[in-house]
Protein backbone atom coordinates (compact mmCIF):
# COMPACT_ATOMS: atom_id res chain seq x y z
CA UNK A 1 3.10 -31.64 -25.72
CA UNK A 2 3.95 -33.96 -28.73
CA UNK A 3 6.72 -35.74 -27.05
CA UNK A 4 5.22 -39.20 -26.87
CA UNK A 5 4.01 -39.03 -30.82
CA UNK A 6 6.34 -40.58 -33.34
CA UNK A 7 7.27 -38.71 -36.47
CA UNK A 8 5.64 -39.01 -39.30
CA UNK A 9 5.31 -37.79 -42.85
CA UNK A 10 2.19 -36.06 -44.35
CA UNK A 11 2.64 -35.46 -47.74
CA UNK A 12 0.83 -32.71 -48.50
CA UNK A 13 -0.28 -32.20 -52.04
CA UNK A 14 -0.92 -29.00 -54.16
CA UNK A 15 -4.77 -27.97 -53.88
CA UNK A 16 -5.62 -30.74 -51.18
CA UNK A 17 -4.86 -28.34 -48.29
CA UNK A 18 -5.96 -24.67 -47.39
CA UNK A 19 -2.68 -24.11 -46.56
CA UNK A 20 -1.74 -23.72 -50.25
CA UNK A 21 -3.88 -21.22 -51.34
CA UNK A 22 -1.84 -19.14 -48.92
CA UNK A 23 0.13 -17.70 -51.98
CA UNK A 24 1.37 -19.80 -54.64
CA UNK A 25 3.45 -22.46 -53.97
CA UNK A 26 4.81 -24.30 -57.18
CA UNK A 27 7.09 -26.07 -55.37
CA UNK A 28 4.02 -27.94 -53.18
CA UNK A 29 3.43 -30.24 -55.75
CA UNK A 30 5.03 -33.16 -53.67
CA UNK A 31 6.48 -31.84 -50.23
CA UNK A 32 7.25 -33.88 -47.81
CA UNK A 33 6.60 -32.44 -43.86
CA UNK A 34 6.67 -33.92 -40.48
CA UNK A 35 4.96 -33.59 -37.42
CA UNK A 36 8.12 -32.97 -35.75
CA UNK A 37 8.08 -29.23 -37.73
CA UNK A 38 4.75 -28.51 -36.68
CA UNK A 39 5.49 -29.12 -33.38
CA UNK A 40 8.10 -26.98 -33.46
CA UNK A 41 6.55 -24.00 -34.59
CA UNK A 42 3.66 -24.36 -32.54
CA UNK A 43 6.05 -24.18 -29.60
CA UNK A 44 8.11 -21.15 -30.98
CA UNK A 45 5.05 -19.73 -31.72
CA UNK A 46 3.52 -20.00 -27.85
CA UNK A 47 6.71 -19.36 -26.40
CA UNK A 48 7.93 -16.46 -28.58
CA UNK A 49 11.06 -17.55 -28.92
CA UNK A 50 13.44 -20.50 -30.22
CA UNK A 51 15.10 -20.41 -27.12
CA UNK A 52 12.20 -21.14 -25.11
CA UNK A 53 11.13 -23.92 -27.10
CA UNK A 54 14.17 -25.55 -27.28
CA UNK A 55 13.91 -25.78 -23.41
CA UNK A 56 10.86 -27.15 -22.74
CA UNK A 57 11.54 -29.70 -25.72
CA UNK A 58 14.42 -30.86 -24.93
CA UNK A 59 15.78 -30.01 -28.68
CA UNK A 60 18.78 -27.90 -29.42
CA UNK A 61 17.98 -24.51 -31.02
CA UNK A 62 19.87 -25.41 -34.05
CA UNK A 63 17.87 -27.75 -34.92
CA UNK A 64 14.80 -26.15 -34.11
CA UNK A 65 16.20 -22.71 -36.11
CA UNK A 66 16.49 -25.16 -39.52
CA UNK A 67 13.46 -27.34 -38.90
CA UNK A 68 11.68 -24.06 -39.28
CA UNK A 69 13.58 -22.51 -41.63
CA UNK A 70 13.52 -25.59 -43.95
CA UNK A 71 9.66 -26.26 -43.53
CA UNK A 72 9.53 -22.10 -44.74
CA UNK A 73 11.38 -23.41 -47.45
CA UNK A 74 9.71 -26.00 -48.47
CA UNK A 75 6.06 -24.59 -48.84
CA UNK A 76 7.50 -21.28 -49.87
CA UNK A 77 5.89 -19.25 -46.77
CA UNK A 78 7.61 -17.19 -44.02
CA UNK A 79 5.63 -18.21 -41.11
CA UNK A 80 7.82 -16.10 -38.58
CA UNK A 81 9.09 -12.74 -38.37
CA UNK A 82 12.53 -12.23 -36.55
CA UNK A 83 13.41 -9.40 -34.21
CA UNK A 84 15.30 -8.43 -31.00
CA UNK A 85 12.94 -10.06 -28.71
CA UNK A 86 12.28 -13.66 -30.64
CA UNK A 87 10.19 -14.56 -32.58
CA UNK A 88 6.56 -13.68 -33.79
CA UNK A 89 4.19 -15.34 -36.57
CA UNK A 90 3.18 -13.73 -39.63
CA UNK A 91 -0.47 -13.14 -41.08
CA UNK A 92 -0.05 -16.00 -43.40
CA UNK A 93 2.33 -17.78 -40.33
CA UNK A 94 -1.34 -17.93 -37.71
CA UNK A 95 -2.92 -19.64 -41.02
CA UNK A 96 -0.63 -22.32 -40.89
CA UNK A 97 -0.47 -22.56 -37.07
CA UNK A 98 -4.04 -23.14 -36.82
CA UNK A 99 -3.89 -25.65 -39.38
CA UNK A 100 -1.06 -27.42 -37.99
CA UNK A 101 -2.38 -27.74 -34.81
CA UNK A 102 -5.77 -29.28 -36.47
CA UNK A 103 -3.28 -31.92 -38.20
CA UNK A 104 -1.43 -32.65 -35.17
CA UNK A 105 -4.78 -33.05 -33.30
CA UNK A 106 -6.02 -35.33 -35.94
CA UNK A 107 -2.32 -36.98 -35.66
CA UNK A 108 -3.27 -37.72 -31.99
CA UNK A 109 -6.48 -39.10 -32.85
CA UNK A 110 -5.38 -41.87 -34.99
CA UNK A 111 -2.56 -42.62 -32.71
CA UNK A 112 -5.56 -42.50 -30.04
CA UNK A 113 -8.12 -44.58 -31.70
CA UNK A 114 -4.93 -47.35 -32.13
CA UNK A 115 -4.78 -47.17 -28.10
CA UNK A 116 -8.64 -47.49 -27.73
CA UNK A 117 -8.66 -50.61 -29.46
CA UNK A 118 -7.04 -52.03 -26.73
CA UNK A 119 -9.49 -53.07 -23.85
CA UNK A 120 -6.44 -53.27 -21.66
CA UNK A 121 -5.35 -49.37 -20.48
CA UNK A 122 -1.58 -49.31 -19.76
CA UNK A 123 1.50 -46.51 -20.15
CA UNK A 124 1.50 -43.37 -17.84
CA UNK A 125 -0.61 -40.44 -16.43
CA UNK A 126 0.54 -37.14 -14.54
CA UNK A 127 -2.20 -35.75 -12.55
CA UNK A 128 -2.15 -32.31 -11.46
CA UNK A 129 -4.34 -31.54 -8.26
CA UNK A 130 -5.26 -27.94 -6.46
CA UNK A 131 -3.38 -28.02 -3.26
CA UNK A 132 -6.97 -28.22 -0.74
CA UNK A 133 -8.40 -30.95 -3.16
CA UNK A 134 -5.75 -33.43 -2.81
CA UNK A 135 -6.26 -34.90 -0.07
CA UNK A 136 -9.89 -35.77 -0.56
CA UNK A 137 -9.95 -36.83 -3.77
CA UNK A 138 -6.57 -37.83 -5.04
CA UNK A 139 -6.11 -41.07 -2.51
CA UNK A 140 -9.52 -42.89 -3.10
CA UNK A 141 -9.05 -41.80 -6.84
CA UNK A 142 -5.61 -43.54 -7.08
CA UNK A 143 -6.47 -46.27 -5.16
CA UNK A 144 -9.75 -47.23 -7.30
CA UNK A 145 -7.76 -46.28 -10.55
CA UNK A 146 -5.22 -48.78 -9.75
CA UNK A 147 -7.15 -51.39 -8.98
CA UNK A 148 -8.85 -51.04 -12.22
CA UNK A 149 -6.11 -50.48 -14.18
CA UNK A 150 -3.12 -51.82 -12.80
CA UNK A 151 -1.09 -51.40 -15.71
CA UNK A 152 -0.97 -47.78 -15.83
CA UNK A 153 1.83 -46.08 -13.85
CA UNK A 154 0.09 -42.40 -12.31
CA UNK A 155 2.19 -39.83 -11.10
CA UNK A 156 0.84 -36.88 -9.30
CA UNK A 157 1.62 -33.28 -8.93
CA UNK A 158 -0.17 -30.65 -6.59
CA UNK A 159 0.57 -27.21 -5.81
CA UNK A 160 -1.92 -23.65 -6.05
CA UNK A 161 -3.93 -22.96 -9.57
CA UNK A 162 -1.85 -21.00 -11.45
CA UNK A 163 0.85 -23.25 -10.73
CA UNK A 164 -0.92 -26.56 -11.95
CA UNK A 165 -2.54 -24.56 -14.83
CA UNK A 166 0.88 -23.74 -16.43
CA UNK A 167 1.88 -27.49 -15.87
CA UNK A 168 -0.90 -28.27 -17.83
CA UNK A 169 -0.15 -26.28 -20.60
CA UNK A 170 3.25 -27.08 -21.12
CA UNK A 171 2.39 -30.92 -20.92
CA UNK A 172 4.10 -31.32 -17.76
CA UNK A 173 0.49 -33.10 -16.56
CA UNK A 174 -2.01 -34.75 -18.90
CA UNK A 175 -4.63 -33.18 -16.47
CA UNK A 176 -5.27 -31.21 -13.65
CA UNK A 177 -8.52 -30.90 -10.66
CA UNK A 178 -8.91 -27.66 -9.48
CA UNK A 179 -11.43 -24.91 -8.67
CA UNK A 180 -12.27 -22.61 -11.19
CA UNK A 181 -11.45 -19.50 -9.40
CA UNK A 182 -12.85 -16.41 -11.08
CA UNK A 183 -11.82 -18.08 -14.55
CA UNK A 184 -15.48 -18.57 -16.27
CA UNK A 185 -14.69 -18.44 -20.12
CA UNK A 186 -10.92 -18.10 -19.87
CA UNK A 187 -9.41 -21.23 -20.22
CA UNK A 188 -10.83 -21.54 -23.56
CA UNK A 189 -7.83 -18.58 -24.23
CA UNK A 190 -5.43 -20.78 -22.60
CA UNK A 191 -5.57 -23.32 -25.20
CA UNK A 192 -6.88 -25.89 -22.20
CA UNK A 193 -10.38 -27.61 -22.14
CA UNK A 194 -12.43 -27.23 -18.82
CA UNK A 195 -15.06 -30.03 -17.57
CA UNK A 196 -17.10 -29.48 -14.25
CA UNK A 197 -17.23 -32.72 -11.97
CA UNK A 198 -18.72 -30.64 -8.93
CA UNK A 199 -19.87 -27.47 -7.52
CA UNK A 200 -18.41 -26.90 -3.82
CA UNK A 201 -20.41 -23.89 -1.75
CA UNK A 202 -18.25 -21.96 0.30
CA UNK A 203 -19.06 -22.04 4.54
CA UNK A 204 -18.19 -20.04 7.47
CA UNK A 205 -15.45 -22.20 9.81
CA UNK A 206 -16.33 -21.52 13.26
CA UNK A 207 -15.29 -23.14 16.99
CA UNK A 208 -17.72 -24.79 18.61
CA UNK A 209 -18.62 -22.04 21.24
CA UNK A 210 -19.21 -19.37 18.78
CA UNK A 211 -22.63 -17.67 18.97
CA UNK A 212 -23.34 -18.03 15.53
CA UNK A 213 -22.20 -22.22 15.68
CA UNK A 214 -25.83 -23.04 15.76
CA UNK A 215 -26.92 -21.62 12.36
CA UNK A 216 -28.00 -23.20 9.80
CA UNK A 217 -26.81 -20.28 7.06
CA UNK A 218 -24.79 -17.24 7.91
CA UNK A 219 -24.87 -13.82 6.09
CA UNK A 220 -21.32 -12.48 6.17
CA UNK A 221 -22.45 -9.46 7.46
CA UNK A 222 -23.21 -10.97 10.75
CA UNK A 223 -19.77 -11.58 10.95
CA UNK A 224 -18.16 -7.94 10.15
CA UNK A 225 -17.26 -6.86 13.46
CA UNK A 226 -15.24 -10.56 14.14
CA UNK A 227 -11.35 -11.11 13.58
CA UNK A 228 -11.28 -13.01 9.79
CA UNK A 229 -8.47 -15.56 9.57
CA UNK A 230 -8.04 -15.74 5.80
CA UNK A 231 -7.03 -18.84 3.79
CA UNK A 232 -4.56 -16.93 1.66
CA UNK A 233 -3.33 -19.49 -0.98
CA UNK A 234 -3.72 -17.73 -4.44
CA UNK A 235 -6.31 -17.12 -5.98
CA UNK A 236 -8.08 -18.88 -3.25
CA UNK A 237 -7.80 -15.22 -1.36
CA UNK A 238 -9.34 -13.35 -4.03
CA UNK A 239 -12.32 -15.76 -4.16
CA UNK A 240 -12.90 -15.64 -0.35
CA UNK A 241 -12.24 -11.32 -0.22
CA UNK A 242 -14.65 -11.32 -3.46
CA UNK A 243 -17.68 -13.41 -1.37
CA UNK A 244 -17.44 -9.98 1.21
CA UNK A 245 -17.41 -7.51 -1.06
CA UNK A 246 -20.86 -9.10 -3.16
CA UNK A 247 -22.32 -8.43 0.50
CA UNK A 248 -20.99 -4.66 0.72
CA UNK A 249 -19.17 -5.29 3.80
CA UNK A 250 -15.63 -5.87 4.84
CA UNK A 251 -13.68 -8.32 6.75
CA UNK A 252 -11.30 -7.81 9.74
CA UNK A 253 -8.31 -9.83 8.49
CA UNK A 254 -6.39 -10.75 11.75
CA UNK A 255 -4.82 -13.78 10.70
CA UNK A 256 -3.30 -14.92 7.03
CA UNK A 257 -1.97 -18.16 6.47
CA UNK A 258 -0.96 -20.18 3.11
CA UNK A 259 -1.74 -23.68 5.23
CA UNK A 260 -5.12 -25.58 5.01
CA UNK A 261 -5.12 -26.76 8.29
CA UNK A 262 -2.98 -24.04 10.20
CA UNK A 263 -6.30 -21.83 9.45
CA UNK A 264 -8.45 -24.54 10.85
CA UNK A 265 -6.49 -25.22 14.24
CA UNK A 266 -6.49 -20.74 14.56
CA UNK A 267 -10.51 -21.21 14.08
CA UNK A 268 -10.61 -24.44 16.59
CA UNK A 269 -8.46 -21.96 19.24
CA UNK A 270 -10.95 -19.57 18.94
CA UNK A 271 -8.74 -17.02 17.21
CA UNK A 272 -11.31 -15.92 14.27
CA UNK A 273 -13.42 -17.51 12.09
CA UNK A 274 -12.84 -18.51 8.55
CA UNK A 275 -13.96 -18.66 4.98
CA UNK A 276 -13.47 -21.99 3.19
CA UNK A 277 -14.78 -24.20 0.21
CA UNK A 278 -12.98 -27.48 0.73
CA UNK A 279 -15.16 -29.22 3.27
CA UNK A 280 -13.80 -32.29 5.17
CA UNK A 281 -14.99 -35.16 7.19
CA UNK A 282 -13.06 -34.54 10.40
CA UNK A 283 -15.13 -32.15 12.31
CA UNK A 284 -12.16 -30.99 14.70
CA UNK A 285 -8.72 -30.08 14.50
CA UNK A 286 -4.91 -31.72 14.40
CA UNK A 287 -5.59 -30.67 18.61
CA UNK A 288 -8.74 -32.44 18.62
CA UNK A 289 -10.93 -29.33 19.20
CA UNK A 290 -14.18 -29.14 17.69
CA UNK A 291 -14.89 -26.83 14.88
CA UNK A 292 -18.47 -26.16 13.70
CA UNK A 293 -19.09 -25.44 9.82
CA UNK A 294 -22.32 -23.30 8.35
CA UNK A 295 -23.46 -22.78 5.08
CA UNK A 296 -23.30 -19.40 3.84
CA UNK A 297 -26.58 -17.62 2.41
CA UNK A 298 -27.62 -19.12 -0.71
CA UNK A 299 -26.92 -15.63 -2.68
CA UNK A 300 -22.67 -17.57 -3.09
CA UNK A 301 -23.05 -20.52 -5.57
CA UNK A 302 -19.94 -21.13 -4.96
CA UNK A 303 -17.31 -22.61 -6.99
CA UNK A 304 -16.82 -25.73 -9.55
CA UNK A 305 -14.52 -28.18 -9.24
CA UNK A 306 -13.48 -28.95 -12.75
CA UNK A 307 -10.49 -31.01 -14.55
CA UNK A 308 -8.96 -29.63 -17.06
CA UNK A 309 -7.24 -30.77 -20.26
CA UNK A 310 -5.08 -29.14 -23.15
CA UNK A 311 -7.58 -28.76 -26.06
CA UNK A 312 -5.51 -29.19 -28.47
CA UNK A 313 -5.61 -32.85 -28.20
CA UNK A 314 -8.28 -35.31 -26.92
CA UNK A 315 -7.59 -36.53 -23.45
CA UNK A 316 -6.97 -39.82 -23.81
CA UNK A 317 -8.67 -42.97 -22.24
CA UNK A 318 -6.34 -43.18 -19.20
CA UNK A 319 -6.90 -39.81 -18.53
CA UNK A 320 -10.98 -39.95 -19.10
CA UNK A 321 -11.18 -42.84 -16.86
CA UNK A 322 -9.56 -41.18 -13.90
CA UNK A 323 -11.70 -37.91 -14.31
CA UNK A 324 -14.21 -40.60 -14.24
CA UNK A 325 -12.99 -41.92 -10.56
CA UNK A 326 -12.54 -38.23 -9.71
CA UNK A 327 -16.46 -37.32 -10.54
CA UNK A 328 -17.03 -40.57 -8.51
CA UNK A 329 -15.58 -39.80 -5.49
CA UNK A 330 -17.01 -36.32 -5.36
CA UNK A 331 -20.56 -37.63 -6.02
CA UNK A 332 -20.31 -38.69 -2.50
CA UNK A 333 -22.61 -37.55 0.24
């Protein structure tokens, strides 16, 4: 998470920091500690264990097992407790957690407000992107990005939600789009920071022949008694099964499938109709058969689109202006 930031000495004096009055430390008076610790026992701390950390570091355990042990040392405070299964932190050890991550965060800042001063954005960006988003929005957002900022090398990732969130929080991506599927409030305990960019209504995927094709909103009721070819990408399925039940009616699942557009050529044949939230601008399928897409009552507000960002550091200014480019290209009709 800390990878990129250089180490650096804070020197930390006696009654200047809460972290002292944590129990007496005459030793304080002049200690010398490094970002590189606190880094290190944030990760233990997450992961539970030094072995973990070590992994996704890319530090030997060694030296992780006597950074921490000398930074206990040193302000005179046993931050973990050691058992059987790892590692876990102390009363006085989530004091100094939280205040390490608000020095690393202010750490980040400085080395942030350095960048800013720059007009000129350059370095590197991951992007993580929900697997039915990417295709919409990633390719106009990377091709404006670049052309705005050609010195910035973007990478991209994209895969289902739980699978981008974790990349997220293990600073495998510096951000991700996704839906925020049935996680109002959450990602606040995930240690991540949500923005909405959009809010996407879920419709009813029908072939063109279907009685119901010339609707302008659909109740899912009227739709009980037809075969239900479900868009079962996680938790994409839960969403979709949750709209039925809110109605008090179930669906007749005749069809599952993992595969945006596999669902969408099964609805074109005729097979079933579907429920979806990514809409696109081809009205037909890979066959060229015509598909016909209705709103669903207005009682399904449907879902946000939202990036998302670890919070324990401010995203920086590549990663703000292509959230920027992403809110663009969604603002379009």
């Amino acid at each position: 998470m800390w990878k990129r930031m250089r180490t650096s000495t804070l020197r930390l004096r006696g009654r200047a920091n809460r972290m002292h009055r944590a129990r007496p430390m005459k030793a304080m008076q002049m200690a010398n500690l490094t970002l590189r610790q606190l880094e290190y026992i944030i990760s233990v701390a997450e992961l539970g264990s030094v072995t973990a950390a070590s992994k996704q570091l890319h530090v030997a355990q060694s030296a992780i097992s006597a950074s921490i042990a000398d930074l206990e040392r040193t302000i005179g405070i046993q931050i973990f407790i050691r058992h059987a299964r790892g590692l876990s932190p102390t009363r006085e050890g989530h004091e100094i957690l939280d205040e390490s991550r608000k020095i690393l965060l202010g750490a980040e800042g400085l080395e942030q407000y350095a960048a800013d001063r720059s007009e000129v954005l350059s370095g590197s960006l991951i992007v993580g992107c929900y697997t039915t988003l990417a295709s919409p929005i990633l390719p106009p957002s990377l091709a404006a990005f670049a052309t705005k900022h050609p010195q910035v090398h973007v990478d991209f990732t994209v895969g289902h939600s739980d699978q981008i969130i974790e990349q997220v929080q293990h600073g495998e991506c510096d951000l991700a789009i996704l839906y925020d599927f049935l996680r109002e409030g959450s990602f606040t305990e995930l240690n991540l920071q949500s923005t909405p960019l959009t809010r996407s209504r879920p419709y009813v995927l029908l072939h063109s022949e279907h009685p119901l094709a010339s609707a302008h909103v659909i109740d899912l009721a009227d739709l009980v008694d037809d075969p239900f070819i479900l868009f079962d990408l996680a938790p994409g399925a839960e969403y979709f099964l949750s709209l039925f039940a809110s109605e008090g009616v179930e669906p007749r699942i005749q069809y599952r499938s993992r595969d945006f557009e596999l669902v969408r050529g099964l609805v074109a044949r005729g097979l079933g109709y579907s429920i979806l939230s990514q809409r696109t601008v081809i009205g037909e399928s890979y066959e060229g058969l015509p598909l016909t897409m209705v709103d669903l009552s207005a009682q399904h507000k449907g879902l946000e689109v939202i990036s998302l960002t670890p919070d324990t550091r401010l995203p920086s200014r590549r990663a703000q202006a292509f959230i920027s480019e992403c809110r663009g290209v969604l603002a379009r009709p």
